[in-house]
Amino acid sequence: MSETSGPNATINDCEDCVAPAEAFSVIANETRLSILEALWKAPERPVSFSELRREVDMRDSAQFNYHLKQLTDHFVASTDDGYEFRQAGKKVVRAVLAGTFNEHPEMGPFETDSTCAACGAALHAYYADEMLAIACSECEKNHGEYPFPPGGLNDRTREEILDAFNQRVRHLHCLAADGVCPECNGRMKTAVTHDDEDYLGLEVRVDHECEQCRHRLYSAVGLSLLDQSDVVTFHRDHGVDLCTKPYWDLPWCVSDEYTTVRSEDPWRIRIEIPLDDEVLAVTLDGELDVLEMERETAPSAAEDATAT
């Protein structure tokens, strides 16, 4: 394949790349999808021509060869030992397995074991349009709504679906904070917003947007601290496994009640994380980098009353 070189090369500079419309037309054929599926299920790869044809169960060798050639170079690679996937071919099969192309299930709402960070009522989960959402049954506060492929519902109980969703949301935001779009791997830009729009019930929030595909993620500022080592250690010291605890059970991850904007130019944002008799205070900049970290004794009820 002919490719351009240099730091500013883009997909539009590729001389041999297939136009998106042509690429989709290539795989819009039952036989070709069957070939990709047979290649996926093969115990070992590369797979020979005869083995692939046998798995697809096509008697006409010439006709099978025609369809295989349509896939070759862009979705399948031909080697001396047989046929192997190219990355595009793997993505097609994974998208089919995930149900992205052909499944449109709905689920819920169903009750979770968690309570609302705003009012304490029961939280419910529901699934529609390939999005899973967690929301309050009383005040309707949104605790997060994110893409979740239909395949993630297969062979899982509701509890297991919520566990998988929790880990997926953490992964999505971790990639976004690192500047990588979880959808297309393009460059993700991060911005802190402080306004009266009250989106997601937040006046202070983090906006992630991909410069390439325009995919967006929004969250409370605290969500960016879920994998921060000192924050994880602080919770471990209090007997809490932060790595598995649902993010919607952590008020500082879904609310800005514990968030204070110290300044906007430059950004200085303080997140207070209370646990038992301690508070971990974390100060972040506009890039969500940690500037300061303090462990403090939590004020007693009497002190709170005096301050009030």
PDB file of C-alpha atoms in Angstrom:
ATOM      1  CA  MET A   1       0.000   0.000   0.000  1.00  0.00           C
ATOM      2  CA  SER A   2       1.276   3.426  -0.888  1.00  0.00           C
ATOM      3  CA  GLU A   3       1.342   5.834   2.031  1.00  0.00           C
ATOM      4  CA  THR A   4       2.478   9.366   2.591  1.00  0.00           C
ATOM      5  CA  SER A   5       5.085  10.051   5.228  1.00  0.00           C
ATOM      6  CA  GLY A   6       5.778  12.884   7.585  1.00  0.00           C
ATOM      7  CA  PRO A   7       4.220  14.113  10.809  1.00  0.00           C
ATOM      8  CA  ASN A   8       1.256  15.806   9.138  1.00  0.00           C
ATOM      9  CA  ALA A   9       0.123  12.926   6.915  1.00  0.00           C
ATOM     10  CA  THR A  10      -3.613  12.245   7.091  1.00  0.00           C
ATOM     11  CA  ILE A  11      -5.988   9.570   5.885  1.00  0.00           C
ATOM     12  CA  ASN A  12      -6.884  11.824   2.941  1.00  0.00           C
ATOM     13  CA  ASP A  13      -3.282  11.611   1.694  1.00  0.00           C
ATOM     14  CA  CYS A  14      -3.402   7.811   1.205  1.00  0.00           C
ATOM     15  CA  GLU A  15      -3.221   7.033  -2.518  1.00  0.00           C
ATOM     16  CA  ASP A  16      -4.523   3.454  -2.314  1.00  0.00           C
ATOM     17  CA  CYS A  17      -7.177   3.899   0.386  1.00  0.00           C
ATOM     18  CA  VAL A  18     -10.727   2.860  -0.447  1.00  0.00           C
ATOM     19  CA  ALA A  19     -13.481   5.473  -0.284  1.00  0.00           C
ATOM     20  CA  PRO A  20     -15.907   4.789   2.608  1.00  0.00           C
ATOM     21  CA  ALA A  21     -18.856   4.176   0.261  1.00  0.00           C
ATOM     22  CA  GLU A  22     -16.831   1.618  -1.697  1.00  0.00           C
ATOM     23  CA  ALA A  23     -15.614  -0.068   1.486  1.00  0.00           C
ATOM     24  CA  PHE A  24     -19.161  -0.560   2.768  1.00  0.00           C
ATOM     25  CA  SER A  25     -20.339  -1.844  -0.602  1.00  0.00           C
ATOM     26  CA  VAL A  26     -17.615  -4.515  -0.506  1.00  0.00           C
ATOM     27  CA  ILE A  27     -18.903  -6.025   2.741  1.00  0.00           C
ATOM     28  CA  ALA A  28     -22.596  -5.556   1.909  1.00  0.00           C
ATOM     29  CA  ASN A  29     -22.749  -9.143   0.709  1.00  0.00           C
ATOM     30  CA  GLU A  30     -23.786 -12.253   2.649  1.00  0.00           C
ATOM     31  CA  THR A  31     -21.042 -14.459   1.169  1.00  0.00           C
ATOM     32  CA  ARG A  32     -18.279 -11.980   2.022  1.00  0.00           C
ATOM     33  CA  LEU A  33     -19.537 -11.604   5.573  1.00  0.00           C
ATOM     34  CA  SER A  34     -19.591 -15.419   5.785  1.00  0.00           C
ATOM     35  CA  ILE A  35     -15.951 -15.481   4.672  1.00  0.00           C
ATOM     36  CA  LEU A  36     -14.992 -12.998   7.375  1.00  0.00           C
ATOM     37  CA  GLU A  37     -16.944 -14.996   9.948  1.00  0.00           C
ATOM     38  CA  ALA A  38     -15.250 -18.253   8.892  1.00  0.00           C
ATOM     39  CA  LEU A  39     -11.858 -16.594   9.127  1.00  0.00           C
ATOM     40  CA  TRP A  40     -12.751 -15.304  12.600  1.00  0.00           C
ATOM     41  CA  LYS A  41     -13.847 -18.744  13.838  1.00  0.00           C
ATOM     42  CA  ALA A  42     -10.777 -20.536  12.467  1.00  0.00           C
ATOM     43  CA  PRO A  43      -8.735 -22.091  15.316  1.00  0.00           C
ATOM     44  CA  GLU A  44      -5.528 -20.987  13.609  1.00  0.00           C
ATOM     45  CA  ARG A  45      -4.640 -18.412  10.990  1.00  0.00           C
ATOM     46  CA  PRO A  46      -3.621 -18.042   8.181  1.00  0.00           C
ATOM     47  CA  VAL A  47      -6.382 -20.185   6.648  1.00  0.00           C
ATOM     48  CA  SER A  48      -6.007 -21.833   3.252  1.00  0.00           C
ATOM     49  CA  PHE A  49      -8.321 -21.134   0.308  1.00  0.00           C
ATOM     50  CA  SER A  50      -9.767 -24.657   0.420  1.00  0.00           C
ATOM     51  CA  GLU A  51     -10.424 -24.532   4.173  1.00  0.00           C
ATOM     52  CA  LEU A  52     -12.214 -21.190   3.906  1.00  0.00           C
ATOM     53  CA  ARG A  53     -14.355 -22.402   0.994  1.00  0.00           C
ATOM     54  CA  ARG A  54     -15.266 -25.536   2.925  1.00  0.00           C
ATOM     55  CA  GLU A  55     -16.344 -23.534   5.990  1.00  0.00           C
ATOM     56  CA  VAL A  56     -18.416 -21.146   3.878  1.00  0.00           C
ATOM     57  CA  ASP A  57     -19.901 -24.178   2.094  1.00  0.00           C
ATOM     58  CA  MET A  58     -19.681 -22.806  -1.439  1.00  0.00           C
ATOM     59  CA  ARG A  59     -19.213 -25.393  -4.175  1.00  0.00           C
ATOM     60  CA  ASP A  60     -18.419 -22.985  -6.992  1.00  0.00           C
ATOM     61  CA  SER A  61     -14.682 -22.350  -6.590  1.00  0.00           C
ATOM     62  CA  ALA A  62     -14.590 -19.519  -9.129  1.00  0.00           C
ATOM     63  CA  GLN A  63     -17.486 -17.705  -7.486  1.00  0.00           C
ATOM     64  CA  PHE A  64     -15.898 -18.104  -4.034  1.00  0.00           C
ATOM     65  CA  ASN A  65     -12.574 -16.823  -5.398  1.00  0.00           C
ATOM     66  CA  TYR A  66     -14.334 -13.743  -6.786  1.00  0.00           C
ATOM     67  CA  HIS A  67     -15.824 -12.814  -3.408  1.00  0.00           C
ATOM     68  CA  LEU A  68     -12.565 -13.514  -1.576  1.00  0.00           C
ATOM     69  CA  LYS A  69     -10.679 -11.230  -3.968  1.00  0.00           C
ATOM     70  CA  GLN A  70     -13.128  -8.424  -3.250  1.00  0.00           C
ATOM     71  CA  LEU A  71     -12.102  -8.645   0.413  1.00  0.00           C
ATOM     72  CA  THR A  72      -8.385  -9.043  -0.211  1.00  0.00           C
ATOM     73  CA  ASP A  73      -6.038  -6.108   0.451  1.00  0.00           C
ATOM     74  CA  HIS A  74      -8.549  -4.055   2.427  1.00  0.00           C
ATOM     75  CA  PHE A  75     -10.247  -6.515   4.796  1.00  0.00           C
ATOM     76  CA  VAL A  76      -8.209  -9.697   4.276  1.00  0.00           C
ATOM     77  CA  ALA A  77      -4.506 -10.211   3.580  1.00  0.00           C
ATOM     78  CA  SER A  78      -3.207 -12.943   1.285  1.00  0.00           C
ATOM     79  CA  THR A  79      -0.007 -14.648   2.470  1.00  0.00           C
ATOM     80  CA  ASP A  80       2.063 -17.616   1.278  1.00  0.00           C
ATOM     81  CA  ASP A  81       0.325 -19.768   3.916  1.00  0.00           C
ATOM     82  CA  GLY A  82      -3.230 -18.618   3.304  1.00  0.00           C
ATOM     83  CA  TYR A  83      -5.475 -15.754   4.341  1.00  0.00           C
ATOM     84  CA  GLU A  84      -5.289 -13.539   7.406  1.00  0.00           C
ATOM     85  CA  PHE A  85      -7.262 -10.575   8.719  1.00  0.00           C
ATOM     86  CA  ARG A  86      -6.361  -6.986   8.158  1.00  0.00           C
ATOM     87  CA  GLN A  87      -7.453  -4.666  10.968  1.00  0.00           C
ATOM     88  CA  ALA A  88     -10.469  -3.438   8.981  1.00  0.00           C
ATOM     89  CA  GLY A  89     -11.718  -7.014   8.634  1.00  0.00           C
ATOM     90  CA  LYS A  90     -11.444  -7.602  12.378  1.00  0.00           C
ATOM     91  CA  LYS A  91     -13.369  -4.404  13.070  1.00  0.00           C
ATOM     92  CA  VAL A  92     -16.215  -5.496  10.776  1.00  0.00           C
ATOM     93  CA  VAL A  93     -16.576  -8.837  12.573  1.00  0.00           C
ATOM     94  CA  ARG A  94     -16.336  -7.230  16.007  1.00  0.00           C
ATOM     95  CA  ALA A  95     -19.006  -4.695  15.056  1.00  0.00           C
ATOM     96  CA  VAL A  96     -21.305  -7.548  13.980  1.00  0.00           C
ATOM     97  CA  LEU A  97     -20.628  -9.441  17.216  1.00  0.00           C
ATOM     98  CA  ALA A  98     -21.252  -6.274  19.232  1.00  0.00           C
ATOM     99  CA  GLY A  99     -24.651  -5.957  17.545  1.00  0.00           C
ATOM    100  CA  THR A 100     -23.894  -2.451  16.274  1.00  0.00           C
ATOM    101  CA  PHE A 101     -25.228  -3.143  12.766  1.00  0.00           C
ATOM    102  CA  ASN A 102     -28.152  -5.458  13.341  1.00  0.00           C
ATOM    103  CA  GLU A 103     -29.418  -5.397  16.948  1.00  0.00           C
ATOM    104  CA  HIS A 104     -31.618  -2.761  18.588  1.00  0.00           C
ATOM    105  CA  PRO A 105     -32.629  -4.071  22.023  1.00  0.00           C
ATOM    106  CA  GLU A 106     -34.262  -2.094  24.807  1.00  0.00           C
ATOM    107  CA  MET A 107     -34.210  -2.776  28.537  1.00  0.00           C
ATOM    108  CA  GLY A 108     -35.659  -1.304  31.686  1.00  0.00           C
ATOM    109  CA  PRO A 109     -35.965   0.749  33.579  1.00  0.00           C
ATOM    110  CA  PHE A 110     -34.812  -1.576  36.356  1.00  0.00           C
ATOM    111  CA  GLU A 111     -33.776  -0.748  39.891  1.00  0.00           C
ATOM    112  CA  THR A 112     -30.124  -0.798  40.951  1.00  0.00           C
ATOM    113  CA  ASP A 113     -28.693  -1.259  44.447  1.00  0.00           C
ATOM    114  CA  SER A 114     -27.615   2.384  44.498  1.00  0.00           C
ATOM    115  CA  THR A 115     -29.152   5.649  45.666  1.00  0.00           C
ATOM    116  CA  CYS A 116     -29.229   9.128  44.161  1.00  0.00           C
ATOM    117  CA  ALA A 117     -26.391  11.494  45.062  1.00  0.00           C
ATOM    118  CA  ALA A 118     -28.883  14.379  45.118  1.00  0.00           C
ATOM    119  CA  CYS A 119     -31.963  13.093  46.976  1.00  0.00           C
ATOM    120  CA  GLY A 120     -31.191   9.573  48.221  1.00  0.00           C
ATOM    121  CA  ALA A 121     -33.939   7.855  46.229  1.00  0.00           C
ATOM    122  CA  ALA A 122     -33.366   4.629  44.299  1.00  0.00           C
ATOM    123  CA  LEU A 123     -31.406   4.776  41.060  1.00  0.00           C
ATOM    124  CA  HIS A 124     -32.716   3.028  37.947  1.00  0.00           C
ATOM    125  CA  ALA A 125     -30.931   1.896  34.807  1.00  0.00           C
ATOM    126  CA  TYR A 126     -32.402   1.707  31.320  1.00  0.00           C
ATOM    127  CA  TYR A 127     -31.115   0.822  27.867  1.00  0.00           C
ATOM    128  CA  ALA A 128     -32.202   2.196  24.481  1.00  0.00           C
ATOM    129  CA  ASP A 129     -30.563   3.329  21.236  1.00  0.00           C
ATOM    130  CA  GLU A 130     -27.304   1.596  22.250  1.00  0.00           C
ATOM    131  CA  MET A 131     -27.053   3.881  25.292  1.00  0.00           C
ATOM    132  CA  LEU A 132     -27.186   2.774  28.922  1.00  0.00           C
ATOM    133  CA  ALA A 133     -28.231   5.396  31.451  1.00  0.00           C
ATOM    134  CA  ILE A 134     -28.355   5.638  35.245  1.00  0.00           C
ATOM    135  CA  ALA A 135     -30.925   8.082  36.614  1.00  0.00           C
ATOM    136  CA  CYS A 136     -32.869   8.857  39.778  1.00  0.00           C
ATOM    137  CA  SER A 137     -36.426   7.539  39.972  1.00  0.00           C
ATOM    138  CA  GLU A 138     -37.592  10.562  41.988  1.00  0.00           C
ATOM    139  CA  CYS A 139     -35.684  13.754  41.112  1.00  0.00           C
ATOM    140  CA  GLU A 140     -34.590  12.369  37.700  1.00  0.00           C
ATOM    141  CA  LYS A 141     -30.978  13.463  38.175  1.00  0.00           C
ATOM    142  CA  ASN A 142     -28.848  11.928  35.414  1.00  0.00           C
ATOM    143  CA  HIS A 143     -25.925   9.912  36.828  1.00  0.00           C
ATOM    144  CA  GLY A 144     -24.473   9.159  33.393  1.00  0.00           C
ATOM    145  CA  GLU A 145     -25.562   8.056  29.916  1.00  0.00           C
ATOM    146  CA  TYR A 146     -22.969   6.469  27.663  1.00  0.00           C
ATOM    147  CA  PRO A 147     -22.675   4.239  24.556  1.00  0.00           C
ATOM    148  CA  PHE A 148     -22.882   0.526  25.354  1.00  0.00           C
ATOM    149  CA  PRO A 149     -22.909  -1.864  22.346  1.00  0.00           C
ATOM    150  CA  PRO A 150     -25.825  -4.351  22.299  1.00  0.00           C
ATOM    151  CA  GLY A 151     -23.407  -7.296  22.495  1.00  0.00           C
ATOM    152  CA  GLY A 152     -22.577  -6.186  26.039  1.00  0.00           C
ATOM    153  CA  LEU A 153     -26.046  -7.346  27.142  1.00  0.00           C
ATOM    154  CA  ASN A 154     -25.550 -10.923  25.958  1.00  0.00           C
ATOM    155  CA  ASP A 155     -25.215 -13.677  28.578  1.00  0.00           C
ATOM    156  CA  ARG A 156     -25.089 -11.184  31.456  1.00  0.00           C
ATOM    157  CA  THR A 157     -27.372 -10.645  34.411  1.00  0.00           C
ATOM    158  CA  ARG A 158     -28.489  -7.096  35.154  1.00  0.00           C
ATOM    159  CA  GLU A 159     -25.862  -6.886  37.895  1.00  0.00           C
ATOM    160  CA  GLU A 160     -23.166  -8.033  35.466  1.00  0.00           C
ATOM    161  CA  ILE A 161     -24.357  -5.513  32.857  1.00  0.00           C
ATOM    162  CA  LEU A 162     -23.977  -2.705  35.397  1.00  0.00           C
ATOM    163  CA  ASP A 163     -20.494  -3.952  36.366  1.00  0.00           C
ATOM    164  CA  ALA A 164     -19.474  -3.990  32.692  1.00  0.00           C
ATOM    165  CA  PHE A 165     -20.987  -0.542  32.153  1.00  0.00           C
ATOM    166  CA  ASN A 166     -19.078   0.863  35.128  1.00  0.00           C
ATOM    167  CA  GLN A 167     -15.774  -0.419  33.745  1.00  0.00           C
ATOM    168  CA  ARG A 168     -16.601   0.790  30.232  1.00  0.00           C
ATOM    169  CA  VAL A 169     -17.377   4.344  31.400  1.00  0.00           C
ATOM    170  CA  ARG A 170     -14.090   4.444  33.315  1.00  0.00           C
ATOM    171  CA  HIS A 171     -12.261   3.266  30.170  1.00  0.00           C
ATOM    172  CA  LEU A 172     -13.993   5.817  27.924  1.00  0.00           C
ATOM    173  CA  HIS A 173     -13.061   8.734  30.159  1.00  0.00           C
ATOM    174  CA  CYS A 174      -9.531   7.476  30.755  1.00  0.00           C
ATOM    175  CA  LEU A 175      -8.885   7.423  27.001  1.00  0.00           C
ATOM    176  CA  ALA A 176     -10.540  10.805  26.496  1.00  0.00           C
ATOM    177  CA  ALA A 177      -8.480  12.404  29.280  1.00  0.00           C
ATOM    178  CA  ASP A 178      -5.353  10.999  27.620  1.00  0.00           C
ATOM    179  CA  GLY A 179      -6.342  12.727  24.368  1.00  0.00           C
ATOM    180  CA  VAL A 180      -7.494   9.612  22.487  1.00  0.00           C
ATOM    181  CA  CYS A 181     -11.029   9.324  21.099  1.00  0.00           C
ATOM    182  CA  PRO A 182     -12.600   6.017  22.239  1.00  0.00           C
ATOM    183  CA  GLU A 183     -14.580   5.867  18.986  1.00  0.00           C
ATOM    184  CA  CYS A 184     -12.078   6.661  16.204  1.00  0.00           C
ATOM    185  CA  ASN A 185      -8.715   7.114  18.031  1.00  0.00           C
ATOM    186  CA  GLY A 186      -8.590  10.704  16.816  1.00  0.00           C
ATOM    187  CA  ARG A 187      -7.283  13.582  18.884  1.00  0.00           C
ATOM    188  CA  MET A 188      -9.548  14.365  21.839  1.00  0.00           C
ATOM    189  CA  LYS A 189      -9.515  17.849  23.324  1.00  0.00           C
ATOM    190  CA  THR A 190     -10.535  18.527  26.917  1.00  0.00           C
ATOM    191  CA  ALA A 191     -12.121  21.677  28.319  1.00  0.00           C
ATOM    192  CA  VAL A 192     -13.503  22.635  31.704  1.00  0.00           C
ATOM    193  CA  THR A 193     -16.827  24.489  31.557  1.00  0.00           C
ATOM    194  CA  HIS A 194     -18.254  26.686  34.301  1.00  0.00           C
ATOM    195  CA  ASP A 195     -21.618  28.201  33.379  1.00  0.00           C
ATOM    196  CA  ASP A 196     -25.318  28.258  34.166  1.00  0.00           C
ATOM    197  CA  GLU A 197     -26.298  25.786  31.452  1.00  0.00           C
ATOM    198  CA  ASP A 198     -26.654  23.127  34.150  1.00  0.00           C
ATOM    199  CA  TYR A 199     -26.059  20.262  31.681  1.00  0.00           C
ATOM    200  CA  LEU A 200     -26.285  16.879  33.481  1.00  0.00           C
ATOM    201  CA  GLY A 201     -27.179  18.883  36.582  1.00  0.00           C
ATOM    202  CA  LEU A 202     -23.628  20.276  36.670  1.00  0.00           C
ATOM    203  CA  GLU A 203     -22.481  23.886  36.661  1.00  0.00           C
ATOM    204  CA  VAL A 204     -18.849  22.735  36.598  1.00  0.00           C
ATOM    205  CA  ARG A 205     -18.097  19.920  34.199  1.00  0.00           C
ATOM    206  CA  VAL A 206     -15.499  18.428  31.851  1.00  0.00           C
ATOM    207  CA  ASP A 207     -16.204  18.364  28.104  1.00  0.00           C
ATOM    208  CA  HIS A 208     -14.229  15.986  25.888  1.00  0.00           C
ATOM    209  CA  GLU A 209     -14.630  16.359  22.105  1.00  0.00           C
ATOM    210  CA  CYS A 210     -12.876  14.542  19.256  1.00  0.00           C
ATOM    211  CA  GLU A 211     -11.422  16.855  16.613  1.00  0.00           C
ATOM    212  CA  GLN A 212     -11.891  14.136  13.990  1.00  0.00           C
ATOM    213  CA  CYS A 213     -15.296  12.476  14.477  1.00  0.00           C
ATOM    214  CA  ARG A 214     -16.827  15.013  16.925  1.00  0.00           C
ATOM    215  CA  HIS A 215     -17.609  12.308  19.482  1.00  0.00           C
ATOM    216  CA  ARG A 216     -18.344  13.954  22.861  1.00  0.00           C
ATOM    217  CA  LEU A 217     -18.202  12.908  26.499  1.00  0.00           C
ATOM    218  CA  TYR A 218     -19.335  14.978  29.465  1.00  0.00           C
ATOM    219  CA  SER A 219     -18.824  14.415  33.182  1.00  0.00           C
ATOM    220  CA  ALA A 220     -18.285  15.925  36.590  1.00  0.00           C
ATOM    221  CA  VAL A 221     -14.674  16.960  37.146  1.00  0.00           C
ATOM    222  CA  GLY A 222     -14.244  14.334  39.865  1.00  0.00           C
ATOM    223  CA  LEU A 223     -14.701  11.446  37.446  1.00  0.00           C
ATOM    224  CA  SER A 224     -11.194  12.117  36.130  1.00  0.00           C
ATOM    225  CA  LEU A 225      -9.756  11.056  39.507  1.00  0.00           C
ATOM    226  CA  LEU A 226     -11.045   7.471  39.513  1.00  0.00           C
ATOM    227  CA  ASP A 227      -7.677   5.985  38.527  1.00  0.00           C
ATOM    228  CA  GLN A 228      -5.472   8.560  40.256  1.00  0.00           C
ATOM    229  CA  SER A 229      -3.082   6.557  42.455  1.00  0.00           C
ATOM    230  CA  ASP A 230      -3.346   8.748  45.591  1.00  0.00           C
ATOM    231  CA  VAL A 231      -7.132   8.762  45.371  1.00  0.00           C
ATOM    232  CA  VAL A 232      -7.162   4.955  45.007  1.00  0.00           C
ATOM    233  CA  THR A 233      -4.819   4.629  48.013  1.00  0.00           C
ATOM    234  CA  PHE A 234      -6.965   7.004  50.102  1.00  0.00           C
ATOM    235  CA  HIS A 235      -9.998   4.787  49.512  1.00  0.00           C
ATOM    236  CA  ARG A 236      -8.025   1.612  50.174  1.00  0.00           C
ATOM    237  CA  ASP A 237      -6.938   3.050  53.520  1.00  0.00           C
ATOM    238  CA  HIS A 238     -10.641   3.339  54.355  1.00  0.00           C
ATOM    239  CA  GLY A 239     -11.474  -0.195  53.187  1.00  0.00           C
ATOM    240  CA  VAL A 240     -12.963   0.823  49.824  1.00  0.00           C
ATOM    241  CA  ASP A 241     -11.905  -0.770  46.534  1.00  0.00           C
ATOM    242  CA  LEU A 242     -12.228   2.213  44.218  1.00  0.00           C
ATOM    243  CA  CYS A 243     -11.372   0.122  41.145  1.00  0.00           C
ATOM    244  CA  THR A 244     -14.620  -1.857  41.343  1.00  0.00           C
ATOM    245  CA  LYS A 245     -16.989   0.529  43.109  1.00  0.00           C
ATOM    246  CA  PRO A 246     -19.635   1.898  40.706  1.00  0.00           C
ATOM    247  CA  TYR A 247     -18.795   5.470  39.805  1.00  0.00           C
ATOM    248  CA  TRP A 248     -22.446   6.502  40.349  1.00  0.00           C
ATOM    249  CA  ASP A 249     -22.068   5.532  44.050  1.00  0.00           C
ATOM    250  CA  LEU A 250     -19.441   8.276  44.438  1.00  0.00           C
ATOM    251  CA  PRO A 251     -21.141  11.699  44.774  1.00  0.00           C
ATOM    252  CA  TRP A 252     -17.959  13.572  43.755  1.00  0.00           C
ATOM    253  CA  CYS A 253     -18.053  11.687  40.411  1.00  0.00           C
ATOM    254  CA  VAL A 254     -21.627  12.609  39.472  1.00  0.00           C
ATOM    255  CA  SER A 255     -22.124  15.945  41.238  1.00  0.00           C
ATOM    256  CA  ASP A 256     -20.271  19.228  41.570  1.00  0.00           C
ATOM    257  CA  GLU A 257     -21.347  19.609  45.212  1.00  0.00           C
ATOM    258  CA  TYR A 258     -17.772  18.774  46.243  1.00  0.00           C
ATOM    259  CA  THR A 259     -16.198  20.911  43.521  1.00  0.00           C
ATOM    260  CA  THR A 260     -14.951  24.450  44.037  1.00  0.00           C
ATOM    261  CA  VAL A 261     -13.562  26.652  41.278  1.00  0.00           C
ATOM    262  CA  ARG A 262     -10.722  28.631  42.854  1.00  0.00           C
ATOM    263  CA  SER A 263      -9.870  30.458  39.621  1.00  0.00           C
ATOM    264  CA  GLU A 264     -10.617  30.235  35.905  1.00  0.00           C
ATOM    265  CA  ASP A 265      -7.516  31.930  34.464  1.00  0.00           C
ATOM    266  CA  PRO A 266      -5.638  29.772  35.059  1.00  0.00           C
ATOM    267  CA  TRP A 267      -7.990  26.980  36.075  1.00  0.00           C
ATOM    268  CA  ARG A 268      -7.682  25.877  39.686  1.00  0.00           C
ATOM    269  CA  ILE A 269     -10.366  23.392  40.670  1.00  0.00           C
ATOM    270  CA  ARG A 270     -10.587  21.810  44.121  1.00  0.00           C
ATOM    271  CA  ILE A 271     -12.352  18.464  44.635  1.00  0.00           C
ATOM    272  CA  GLU A 272     -13.044  17.339  48.207  1.00  0.00           C
ATOM    273  CA  ILE A 273     -13.509  13.592  48.738  1.00  0.00           C
ATOM    274  CA  PRO A 274     -14.916  12.788  52.204  1.00  0.00           C
ATOM    275  CA  LEU A 275     -14.492   9.349  53.769  1.00  0.00           C
ATOM    276  CA  ASP A 276     -15.188   8.590  57.447  1.00  0.00           C
ATOM    277  CA  ASP A 277     -13.208  11.126  59.480  1.00  0.00           C
ATOM    278  CA  GLU A 278     -10.991  12.341  56.632  1.00  0.00           C
ATOM    279  CA  VAL A 279     -11.209  14.491  53.530  1.00  0.00           C
ATOM    280  CA  LEU A 280      -8.871  14.187  50.552  1.00  0.00           C
ATOM    281  CA  ALA A 281      -8.623  17.573  48.841  1.00  0.00           C
ATOM    282  CA  VAL A 282      -7.330  17.505  45.259  1.00  0.00           C
ATOM    283  CA  THR A 283      -6.564  20.606  43.206  1.00  0.00           C
ATOM    284  CA  LEU A 284      -6.552  20.242  39.406  1.00  0.00           C
ATOM    285  CA  ASP A 285      -5.668  22.523  36.511  1.00  0.00           C
ATOM    286  CA  GLY A 286      -7.551  22.933  33.235  1.00  0.00           C
ATOM    287  CA  GLU A 287      -5.848  19.845  31.782  1.00  0.00           C
ATOM    288  CA  LEU A 288      -7.043  17.789  34.779  1.00  0.00           C
ATOM    289  CA  ASP A 289      -3.467  17.411  36.038  1.00  0.00           C
ATOM    290  CA  VAL A 290      -3.102  17.219  39.816  1.00  0.00           C
ATOM    291  CA  LEU A 291      -1.459  20.323  41.314  1.00  0.00           C
ATOM    292  CA  GLU A 292      -1.983  19.686  45.024  1.00  0.00           C
ATOM    293  CA  MET A 293      -3.109  16.822  47.253  1.00  0.00           C
ATOM    294  CA  GLU A 294      -4.011  17.178  50.937  1.00  0.00           C
ATOM    295  CA  ARG A 295      -5.445  14.747  53.492  1.00  0.00           C
ATOM    296  CA  GLU A 296      -7.351  16.613  56.164  1.00  0.00           C
ATOM    297  CA  THR A 297      -9.432  15.717  59.211  1.00  0.00           C
ATOM    298  CA  ALA A 298     -13.119  16.068  58.423  1.00  0.00           C
ATOM    299  CA  PRO A 299     -14.929  18.758  60.446  1.00  0.00           C
ATOM    300  CA  SER A 300     -17.218  17.421  63.151  1.00  0.00           C
ATOM    301  CA  ALA A 301     -20.971  18.005  63.154  1.00  0.00           C
ATOM    302  CA  ALA A 302     -20.525  20.619  65.885  1.00  0.00           C
ATOM    303  CA  GLU A 303     -17.937  22.479  63.796  1.00  0.00           C
ATOM    304  CA  ASP A 304     -20.254  22.378  60.782  1.00  0.00           C
ATOM    305  CA  ALA A 305     -23.079  23.829  62.865  1.00  0.00           C
ATOM    306  CA  THR A 306     -20.804  26.605  64.162  1.00  0.00           C
ATOM    307  CA  ALA A 307     -19.637  27.419  60.634  1.00  0.00           C
ATOM    308  CA  THR A 308     -23.249  27.620  59.525  1.00  0.00           C
TER     309      THR A 308
END
